[in-house]
Short mmCIF file of C-alpha atoms in Angstrom, two decimals:
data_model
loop_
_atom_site.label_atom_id
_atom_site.label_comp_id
_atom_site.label_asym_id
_atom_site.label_seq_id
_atom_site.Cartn_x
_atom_site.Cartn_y
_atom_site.Cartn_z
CA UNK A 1080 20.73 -10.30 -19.22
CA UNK A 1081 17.44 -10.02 -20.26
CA UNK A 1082 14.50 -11.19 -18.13
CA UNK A 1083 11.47 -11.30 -20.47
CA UNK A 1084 8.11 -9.23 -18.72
CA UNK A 1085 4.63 -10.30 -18.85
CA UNK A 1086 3.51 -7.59 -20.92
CA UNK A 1087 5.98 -8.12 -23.88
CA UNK A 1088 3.32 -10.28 -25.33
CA UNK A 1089 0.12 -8.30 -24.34
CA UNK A 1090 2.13 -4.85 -26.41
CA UNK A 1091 3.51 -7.22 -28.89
CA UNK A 1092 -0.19 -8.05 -29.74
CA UNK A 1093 -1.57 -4.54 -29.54
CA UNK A 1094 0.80 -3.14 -32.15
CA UNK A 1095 -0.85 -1.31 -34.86
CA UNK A 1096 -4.66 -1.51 -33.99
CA UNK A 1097 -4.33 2.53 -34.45
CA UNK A 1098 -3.62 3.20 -30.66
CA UNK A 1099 -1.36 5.27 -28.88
CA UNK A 1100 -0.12 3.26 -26.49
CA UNK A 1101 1.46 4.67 -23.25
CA UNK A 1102 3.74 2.46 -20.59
CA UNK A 1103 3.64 3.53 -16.95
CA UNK A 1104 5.43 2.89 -14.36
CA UNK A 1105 8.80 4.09 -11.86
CA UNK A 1106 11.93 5.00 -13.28
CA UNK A 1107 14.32 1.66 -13.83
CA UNK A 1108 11.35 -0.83 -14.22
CA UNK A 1109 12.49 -1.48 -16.81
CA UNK A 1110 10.25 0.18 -19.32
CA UNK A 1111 12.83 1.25 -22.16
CA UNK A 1112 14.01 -1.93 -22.24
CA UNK A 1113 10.65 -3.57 -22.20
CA UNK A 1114 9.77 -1.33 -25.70
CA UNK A 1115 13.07 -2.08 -27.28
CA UNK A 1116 12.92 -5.37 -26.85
CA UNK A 1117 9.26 -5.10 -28.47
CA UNK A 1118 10.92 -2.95 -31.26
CA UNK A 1119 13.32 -5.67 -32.06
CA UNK A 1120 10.93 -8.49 -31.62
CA UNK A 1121 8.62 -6.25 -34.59
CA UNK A 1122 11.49 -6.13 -36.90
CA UNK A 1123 10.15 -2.46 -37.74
CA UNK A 1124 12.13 0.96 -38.43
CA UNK A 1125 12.07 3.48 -35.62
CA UNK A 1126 12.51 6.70 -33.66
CA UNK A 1127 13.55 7.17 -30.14
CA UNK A 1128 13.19 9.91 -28.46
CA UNK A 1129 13.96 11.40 -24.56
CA UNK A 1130 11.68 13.65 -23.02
CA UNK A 1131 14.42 14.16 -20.34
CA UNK A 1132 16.73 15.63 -23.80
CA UNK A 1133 16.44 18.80 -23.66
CA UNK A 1134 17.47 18.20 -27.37
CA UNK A 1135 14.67 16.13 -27.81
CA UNK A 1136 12.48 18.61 -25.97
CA UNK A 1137 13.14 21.14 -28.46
CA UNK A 1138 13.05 18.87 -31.55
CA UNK A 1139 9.63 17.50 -30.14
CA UNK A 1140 7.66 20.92 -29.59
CA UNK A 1141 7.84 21.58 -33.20
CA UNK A 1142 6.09 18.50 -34.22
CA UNK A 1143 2.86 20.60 -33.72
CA UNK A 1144 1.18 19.34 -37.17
CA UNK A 1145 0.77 16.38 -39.03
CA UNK A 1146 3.26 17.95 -41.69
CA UNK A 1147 6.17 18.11 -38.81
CA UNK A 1148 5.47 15.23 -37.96
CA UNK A 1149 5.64 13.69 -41.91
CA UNK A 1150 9.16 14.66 -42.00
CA UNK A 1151 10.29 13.57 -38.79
CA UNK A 1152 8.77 9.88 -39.17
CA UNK A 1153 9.84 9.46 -42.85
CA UNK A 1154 10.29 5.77 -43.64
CA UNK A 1155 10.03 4.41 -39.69
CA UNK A 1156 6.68 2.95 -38.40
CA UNK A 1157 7.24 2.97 -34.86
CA UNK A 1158 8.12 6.16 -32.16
CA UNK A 1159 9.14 5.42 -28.88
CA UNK A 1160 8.92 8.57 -26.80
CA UNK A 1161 10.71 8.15 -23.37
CA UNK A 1162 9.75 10.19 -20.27
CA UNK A 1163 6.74 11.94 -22.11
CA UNK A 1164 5.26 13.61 -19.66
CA UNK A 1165 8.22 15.99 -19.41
CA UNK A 1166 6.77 17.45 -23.17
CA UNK A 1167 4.33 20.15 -23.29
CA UNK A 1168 1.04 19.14 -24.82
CA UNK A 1169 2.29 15.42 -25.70
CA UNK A 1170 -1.25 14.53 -25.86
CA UNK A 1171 -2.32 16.59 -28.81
CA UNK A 1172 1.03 15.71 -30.75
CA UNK A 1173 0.15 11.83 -30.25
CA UNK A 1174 -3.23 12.52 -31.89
CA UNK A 1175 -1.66 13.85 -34.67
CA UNK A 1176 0.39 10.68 -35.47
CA UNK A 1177 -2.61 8.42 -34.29
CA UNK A 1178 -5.15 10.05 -36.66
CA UNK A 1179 -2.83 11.00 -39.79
CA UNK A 1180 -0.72 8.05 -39.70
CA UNK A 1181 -2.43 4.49 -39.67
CA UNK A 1182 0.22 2.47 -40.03
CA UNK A 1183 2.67 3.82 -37.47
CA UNK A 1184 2.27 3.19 -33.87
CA UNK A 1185 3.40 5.55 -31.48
CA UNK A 1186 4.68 4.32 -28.06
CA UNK A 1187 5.07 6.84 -24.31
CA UNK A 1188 6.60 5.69 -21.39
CA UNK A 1189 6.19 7.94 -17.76
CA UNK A 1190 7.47 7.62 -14.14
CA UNK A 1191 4.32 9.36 -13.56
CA UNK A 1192 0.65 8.73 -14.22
CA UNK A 1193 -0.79 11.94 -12.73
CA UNK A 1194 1.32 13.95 -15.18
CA UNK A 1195 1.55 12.01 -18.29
CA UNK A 1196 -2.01 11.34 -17.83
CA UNK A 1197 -2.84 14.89 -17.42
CA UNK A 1198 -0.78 15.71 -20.40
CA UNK A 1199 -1.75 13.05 -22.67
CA UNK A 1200 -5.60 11.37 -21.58
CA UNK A 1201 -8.30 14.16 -22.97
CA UNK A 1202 -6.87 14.61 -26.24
CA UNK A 1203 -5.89 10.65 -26.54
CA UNK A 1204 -9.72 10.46 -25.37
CA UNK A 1205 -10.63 6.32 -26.94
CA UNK A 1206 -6.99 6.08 -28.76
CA UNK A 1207 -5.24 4.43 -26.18
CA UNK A 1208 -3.68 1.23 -24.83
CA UNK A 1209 -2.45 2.00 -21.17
CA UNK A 1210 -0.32 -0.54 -19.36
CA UNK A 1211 1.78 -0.62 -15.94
CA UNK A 1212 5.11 -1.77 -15.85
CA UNK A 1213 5.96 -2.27 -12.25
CA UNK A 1214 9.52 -4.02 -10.73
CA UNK A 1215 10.18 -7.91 -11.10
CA UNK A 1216 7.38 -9.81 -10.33
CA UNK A 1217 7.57 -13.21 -8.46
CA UNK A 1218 5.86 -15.21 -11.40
CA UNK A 1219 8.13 -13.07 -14.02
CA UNK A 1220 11.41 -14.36 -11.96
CA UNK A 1221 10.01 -17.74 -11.04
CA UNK A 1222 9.96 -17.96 -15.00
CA UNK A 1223 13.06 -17.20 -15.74
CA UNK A 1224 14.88 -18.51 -13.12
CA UNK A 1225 12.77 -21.60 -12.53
CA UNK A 1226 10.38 -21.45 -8.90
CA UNK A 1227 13.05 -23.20 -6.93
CA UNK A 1228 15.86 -20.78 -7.48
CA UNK A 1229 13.84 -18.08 -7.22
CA UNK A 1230 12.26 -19.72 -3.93
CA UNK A 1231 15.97 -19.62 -2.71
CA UNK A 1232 16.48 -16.43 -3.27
CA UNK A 1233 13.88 -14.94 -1.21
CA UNK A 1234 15.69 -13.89 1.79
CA UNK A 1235 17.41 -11.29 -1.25
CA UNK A 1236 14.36 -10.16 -2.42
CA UNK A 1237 12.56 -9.16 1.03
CA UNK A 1238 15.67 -7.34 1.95
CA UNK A 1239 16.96 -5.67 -1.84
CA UNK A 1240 13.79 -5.87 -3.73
CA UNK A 1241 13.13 -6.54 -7.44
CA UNK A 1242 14.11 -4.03 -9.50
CA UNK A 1243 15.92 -5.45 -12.41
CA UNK A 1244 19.37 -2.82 -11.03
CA UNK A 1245 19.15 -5.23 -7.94
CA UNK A 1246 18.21 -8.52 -9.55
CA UNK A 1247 20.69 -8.73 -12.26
CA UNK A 1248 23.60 -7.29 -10.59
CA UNK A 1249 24.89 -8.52 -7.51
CA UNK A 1250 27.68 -6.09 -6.91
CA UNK A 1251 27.39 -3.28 -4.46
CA UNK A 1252 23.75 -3.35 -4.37
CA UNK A 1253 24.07 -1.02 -1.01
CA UNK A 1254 24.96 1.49 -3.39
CA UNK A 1255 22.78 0.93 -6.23
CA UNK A 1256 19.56 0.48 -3.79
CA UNK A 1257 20.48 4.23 -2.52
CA UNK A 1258 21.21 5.76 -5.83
CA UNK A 1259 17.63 4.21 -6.77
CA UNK A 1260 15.70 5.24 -3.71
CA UNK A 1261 17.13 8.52 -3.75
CA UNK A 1262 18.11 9.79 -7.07
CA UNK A 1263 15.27 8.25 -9.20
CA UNK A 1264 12.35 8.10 -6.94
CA UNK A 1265 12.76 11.12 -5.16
CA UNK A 1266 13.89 13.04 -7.77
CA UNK A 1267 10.63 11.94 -9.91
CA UNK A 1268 8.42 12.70 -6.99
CA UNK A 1269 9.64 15.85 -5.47
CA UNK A 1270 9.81 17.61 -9.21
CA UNK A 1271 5.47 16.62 -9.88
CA UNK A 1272 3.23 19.35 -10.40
CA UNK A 1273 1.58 20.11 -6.88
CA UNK A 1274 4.58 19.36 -4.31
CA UNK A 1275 5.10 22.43 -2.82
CA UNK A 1276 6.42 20.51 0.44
CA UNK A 1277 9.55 18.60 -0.52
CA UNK A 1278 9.80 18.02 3.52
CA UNK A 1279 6.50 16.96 4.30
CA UNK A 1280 6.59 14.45 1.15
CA UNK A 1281 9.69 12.77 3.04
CA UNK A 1282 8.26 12.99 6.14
CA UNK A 1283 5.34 11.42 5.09
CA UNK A 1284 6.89 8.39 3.18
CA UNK A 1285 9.54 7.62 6.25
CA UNK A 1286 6.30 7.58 8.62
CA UNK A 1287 4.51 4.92 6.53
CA UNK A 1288 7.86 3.10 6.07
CA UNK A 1289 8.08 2.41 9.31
CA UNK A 1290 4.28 1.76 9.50
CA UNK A 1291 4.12 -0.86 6.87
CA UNK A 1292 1.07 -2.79 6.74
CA UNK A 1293 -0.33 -1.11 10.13
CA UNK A 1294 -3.65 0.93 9.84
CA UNK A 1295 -3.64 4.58 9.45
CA UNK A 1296 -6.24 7.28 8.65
CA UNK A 1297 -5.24 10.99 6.92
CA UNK A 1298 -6.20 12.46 10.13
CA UNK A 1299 -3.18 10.88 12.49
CA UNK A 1300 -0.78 10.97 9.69
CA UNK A 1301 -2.23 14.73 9.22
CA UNK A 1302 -1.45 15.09 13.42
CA UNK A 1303 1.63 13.00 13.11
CA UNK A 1304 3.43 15.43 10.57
CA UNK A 1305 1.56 18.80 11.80
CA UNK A 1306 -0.26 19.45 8.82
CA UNK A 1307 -3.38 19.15 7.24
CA UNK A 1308 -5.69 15.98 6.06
CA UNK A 1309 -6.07 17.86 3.08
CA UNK A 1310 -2.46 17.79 1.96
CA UNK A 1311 -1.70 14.36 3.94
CA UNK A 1312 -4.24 12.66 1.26
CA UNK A 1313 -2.80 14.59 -1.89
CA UNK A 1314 0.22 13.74 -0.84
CA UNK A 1315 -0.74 9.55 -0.66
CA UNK A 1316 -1.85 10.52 -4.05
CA UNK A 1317 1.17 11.72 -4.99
CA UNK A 1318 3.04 8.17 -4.00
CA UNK A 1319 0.49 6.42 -5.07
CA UNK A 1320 0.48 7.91 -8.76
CA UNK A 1321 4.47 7.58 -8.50
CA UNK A 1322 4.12 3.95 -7.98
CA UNK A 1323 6.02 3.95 -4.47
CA UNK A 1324 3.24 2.88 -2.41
CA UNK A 1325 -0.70 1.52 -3.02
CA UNK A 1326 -3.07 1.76 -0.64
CA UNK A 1327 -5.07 -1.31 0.71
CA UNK A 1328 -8.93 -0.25 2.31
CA UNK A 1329 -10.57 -1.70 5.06
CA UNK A 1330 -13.83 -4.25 3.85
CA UNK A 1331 -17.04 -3.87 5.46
CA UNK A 1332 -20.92 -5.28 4.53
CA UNK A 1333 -21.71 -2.21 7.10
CA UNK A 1334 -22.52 -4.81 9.94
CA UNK A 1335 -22.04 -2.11 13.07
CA UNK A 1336 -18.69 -4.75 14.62
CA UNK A 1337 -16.40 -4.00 11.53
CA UNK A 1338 -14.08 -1.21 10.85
CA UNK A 1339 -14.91 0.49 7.50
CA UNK A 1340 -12.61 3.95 6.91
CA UNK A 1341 -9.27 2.61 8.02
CA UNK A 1342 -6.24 1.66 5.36
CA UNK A 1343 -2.86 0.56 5.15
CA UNK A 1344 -0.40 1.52 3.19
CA UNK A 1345 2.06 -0.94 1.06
CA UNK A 1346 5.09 -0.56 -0.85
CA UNK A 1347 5.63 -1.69 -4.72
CA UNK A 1348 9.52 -3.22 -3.91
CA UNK A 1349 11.17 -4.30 -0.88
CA UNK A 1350 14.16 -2.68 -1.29
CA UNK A 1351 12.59 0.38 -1.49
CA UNK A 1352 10.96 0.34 2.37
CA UNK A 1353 14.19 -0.74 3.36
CA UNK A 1354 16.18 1.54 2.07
CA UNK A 1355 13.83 4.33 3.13
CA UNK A 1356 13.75 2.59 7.03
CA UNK A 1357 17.73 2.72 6.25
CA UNK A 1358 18.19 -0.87 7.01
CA UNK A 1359 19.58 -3.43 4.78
CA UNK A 1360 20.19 -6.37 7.47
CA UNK A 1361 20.59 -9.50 6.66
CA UNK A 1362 17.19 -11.61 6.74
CA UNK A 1363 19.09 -14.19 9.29
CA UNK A 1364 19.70 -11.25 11.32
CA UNK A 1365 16.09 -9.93 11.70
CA UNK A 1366 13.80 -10.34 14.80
CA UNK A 1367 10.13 -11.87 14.24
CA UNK A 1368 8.36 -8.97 13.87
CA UNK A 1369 10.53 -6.91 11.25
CA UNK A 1370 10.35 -10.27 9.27
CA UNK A 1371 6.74 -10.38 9.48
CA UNK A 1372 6.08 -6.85 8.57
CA UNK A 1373 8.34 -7.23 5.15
CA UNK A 1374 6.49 -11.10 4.78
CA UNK A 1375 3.19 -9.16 4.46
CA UNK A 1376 4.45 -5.93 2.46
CA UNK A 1377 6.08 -8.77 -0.45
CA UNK A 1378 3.35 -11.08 -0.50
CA UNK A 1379 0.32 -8.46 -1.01
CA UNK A 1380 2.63 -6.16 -3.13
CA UNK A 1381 3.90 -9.06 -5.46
CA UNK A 1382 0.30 -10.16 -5.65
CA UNK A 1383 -0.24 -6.86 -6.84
CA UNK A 1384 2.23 -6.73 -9.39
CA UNK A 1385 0.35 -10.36 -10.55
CA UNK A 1386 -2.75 -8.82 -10.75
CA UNK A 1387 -1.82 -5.76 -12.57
CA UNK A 1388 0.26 -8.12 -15.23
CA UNK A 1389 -3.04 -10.27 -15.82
CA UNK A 1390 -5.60 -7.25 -15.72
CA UNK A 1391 -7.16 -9.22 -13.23
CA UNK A 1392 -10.03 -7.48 -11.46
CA UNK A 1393 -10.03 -8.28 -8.01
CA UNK A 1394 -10.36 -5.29 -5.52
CA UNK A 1395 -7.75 -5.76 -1.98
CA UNK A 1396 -8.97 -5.12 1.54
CA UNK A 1397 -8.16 -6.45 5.11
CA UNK A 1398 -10.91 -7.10 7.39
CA UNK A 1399 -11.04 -6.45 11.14
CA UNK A 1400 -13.72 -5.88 13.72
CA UNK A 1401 -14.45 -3.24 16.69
CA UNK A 1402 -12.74 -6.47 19.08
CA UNK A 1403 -9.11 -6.28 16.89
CA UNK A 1404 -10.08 -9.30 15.51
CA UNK A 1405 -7.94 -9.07 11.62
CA UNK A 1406 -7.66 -11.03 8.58
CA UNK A 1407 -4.73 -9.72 6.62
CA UNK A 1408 -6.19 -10.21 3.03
CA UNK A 1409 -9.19 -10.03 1.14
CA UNK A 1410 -9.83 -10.02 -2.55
CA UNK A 1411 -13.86 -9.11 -3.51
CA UNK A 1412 -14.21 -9.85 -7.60
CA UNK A 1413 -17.80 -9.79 -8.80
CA UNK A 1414 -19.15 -10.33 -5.44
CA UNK A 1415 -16.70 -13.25 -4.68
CA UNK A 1416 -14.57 -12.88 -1.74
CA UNK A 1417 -11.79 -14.72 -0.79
CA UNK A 1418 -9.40 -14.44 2.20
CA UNK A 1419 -5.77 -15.39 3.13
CA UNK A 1420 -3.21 -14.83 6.15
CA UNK A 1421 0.15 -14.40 6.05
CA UNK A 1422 2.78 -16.28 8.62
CA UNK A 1423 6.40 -16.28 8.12
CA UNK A 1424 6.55 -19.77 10.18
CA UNK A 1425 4.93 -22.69 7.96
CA UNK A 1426 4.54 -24.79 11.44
CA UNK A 1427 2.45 -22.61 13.56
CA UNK A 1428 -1.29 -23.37 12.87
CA UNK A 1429 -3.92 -20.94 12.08
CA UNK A 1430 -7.35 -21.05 11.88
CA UNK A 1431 -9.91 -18.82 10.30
CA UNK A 1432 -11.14 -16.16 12.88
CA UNK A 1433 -14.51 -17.69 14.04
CA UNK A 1434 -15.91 -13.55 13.89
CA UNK A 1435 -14.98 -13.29 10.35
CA UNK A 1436 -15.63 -16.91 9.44
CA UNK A 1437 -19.45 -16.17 11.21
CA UNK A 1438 -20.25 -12.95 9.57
CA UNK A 1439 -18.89 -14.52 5.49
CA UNK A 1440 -19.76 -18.21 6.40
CA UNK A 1441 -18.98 -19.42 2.45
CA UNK A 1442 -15.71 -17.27 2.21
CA UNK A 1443 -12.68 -19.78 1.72
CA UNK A 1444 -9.40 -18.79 3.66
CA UNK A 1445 -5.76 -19.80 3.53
CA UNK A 1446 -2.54 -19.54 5.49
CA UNK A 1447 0.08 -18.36 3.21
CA UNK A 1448 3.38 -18.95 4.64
CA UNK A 1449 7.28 -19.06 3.73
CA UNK A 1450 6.81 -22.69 1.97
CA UNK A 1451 3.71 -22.57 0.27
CA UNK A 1452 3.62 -19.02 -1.26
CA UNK A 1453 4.43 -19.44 -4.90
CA UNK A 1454 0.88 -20.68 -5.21
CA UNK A 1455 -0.54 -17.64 -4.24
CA UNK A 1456 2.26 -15.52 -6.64
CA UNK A 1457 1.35 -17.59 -9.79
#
């Protein structure tokens, strides 16, 4: 079953403007099906190749001039290159095709933008089209399934996530969830340039899955895990550029009663910080505070994934004073802020904290809760 993705249009439209275009996001996204399904909706001859091949490997560091690359493409006019930033010096082979071959449009996907970027960004230097393919978003289901189905499935989704393994399948997802979290994800993460501490990486994702949503700074993660604030924030890099978590700062106007160098940490999917906490429990079977802890991960992580489908510009903070006094969710777009909180219970009544409300008179606020969300996902 195919569920069609926001950005099958946005590629479909960018196709042959004489740009490399490059796909990012974590293994079973769903990118390779995303640019087949592109492929077939273009109608046009083509290549595809695995940079996990070692096959493909080989064939693909030979392709080191335009010449190579003449006989390779022949007839086809579009290259899919899977996994690309597993190829040495994929950037300066994509030129080649970009600049010698106008009417063919070559296509990379990566699990990781610190690599692929690495490899591919200086020589690709104003020849690109970059896009993020992230797991099921709300608005992408709602879509396809219609808002009140997918409404009814939310209980599934804050316990197994979105990726498309979980949604279309319903069969042993236990086991699917695991083979994701740990065969995919960690194997992507653990084999980037720069992790010399397999451990510490773990260590470090387990702490902030159990953390979800609370405050932290690299220093008490740094004490936490007996290691350095140097490595600590690499390693949130690391995630981050792995597409496993995002980090969410703390907004200030520098009045001396707010918090400024605080963050949280959020993950992309669901099923993900569940299966990392190693608990898969029913929704039904959940106490208040576990379900408000996932409530807020979903909400400002699927608003994420609507914002990076749209290309939306919004920045995300939370806001809290000296006092404790929090407001779970801020977006700041060309000096317009706006401001929500998140309750799991659509009957209990909240107001906007009279600190916050004093200090950003004009800002508007809203309580999203467990009946109204899909205004705030669409």
């Amino acid at each position: 079953m195919y569920i069609p993705r926001t950005l099958e249009q946005t590629i479909t439209a960018d196709l042959f403007k004489q740009k490399a275009m490059i796909l990012y996001g974590p293994r079973q996204s769903g990118k390779t099906t995303l640019v087949n399904r592109v492929v077939e909706t273009a109608g046009q001859p083509s290549i595809f190749l695995n940079g996990d091949d070692r096959r493909d490997q080989e064939i693909l560091s030979h392709l080191d001039s335009s010449s190579a690359w003449n006989h390779l493409i022949g007839n086809n006019r579009i290259i899919l290159i899977d996994e690309a930033q597993k190829i040495d010096g994929i950037g300066l082979k994509t030129k080649l095709v970009v600049d010698a071959h106008k009417d063919v449009q070559i296509i990379l996907t990566g699990s990781s933008s610190f690599e692929l970027g690495n490899r591919a960004n200086e020589p690709l230097t104003g020849r690109t089209y970059v896009y993020t393919l992230l797991p099921f978003s709300f608005q992408e289901l709602a879509a396809h399934h219609g808002s009140l189905e997918e409404m009814r499935a939310l209980d599934d989704r804050l316990v197994w996530g979105s990726y498309p393994a979980l949604v279309t399948k319903a069969d042993d997802r236990a086991r699917t969830l695991a083979e994701l979290s740990e065969s995919y994800l960690f194997k992507d993460i653990l084999s980037l340039e720069g992790v010399h501490k397999p451990k510490l990486l773990k260590d470090l994702l387990h702490l902030l899955a159990l953390q979800v949503g609370s405050e932290f700074s690299a220093d008490e993660l740094a004490r936490s895990l007996k290691s350095s604030r140097i490595t600590v924030e690499k390693y949130l890099t690391v995630l981050e550029q792995a597409f496993i978590i995002f980090t969410v700062g703390a907004y200030s106007t520098n009045e001396r009663t707010e918090i400024k160098k605080r963050r949280k940490a959020y993950f992309y999917d669901s099923g993900i910080l569940n299966a990392l906490r190693e608990d898969t429990t029913p929704l039904s079977m959940r106490s208040g505070p576990d379900i408000g802890h996932l409530w807020e991960n979903y909400l400002i992580s699927e608003r994420k994934k609507l914002l990076v489908n749209q290309s939306f510009g919004p920045k995300q903070y939370f806001w809290r004073n000296t006092n404790g006094v929090e407001v779970d969710y801020l977006e700041v777009h060309q000096g317009t802020i706006s401001s929500w909180e998140f309750k799991w219970n659509a009957k209990r009544p909240t107001a906007i904290p009279s600190a916050f409300a004093t200090l950003y008179p004009n800002v508007p606020f809203e309580v999203i809760d467990s009946v109204n969300y899909p205004s705030f996902l669409l």
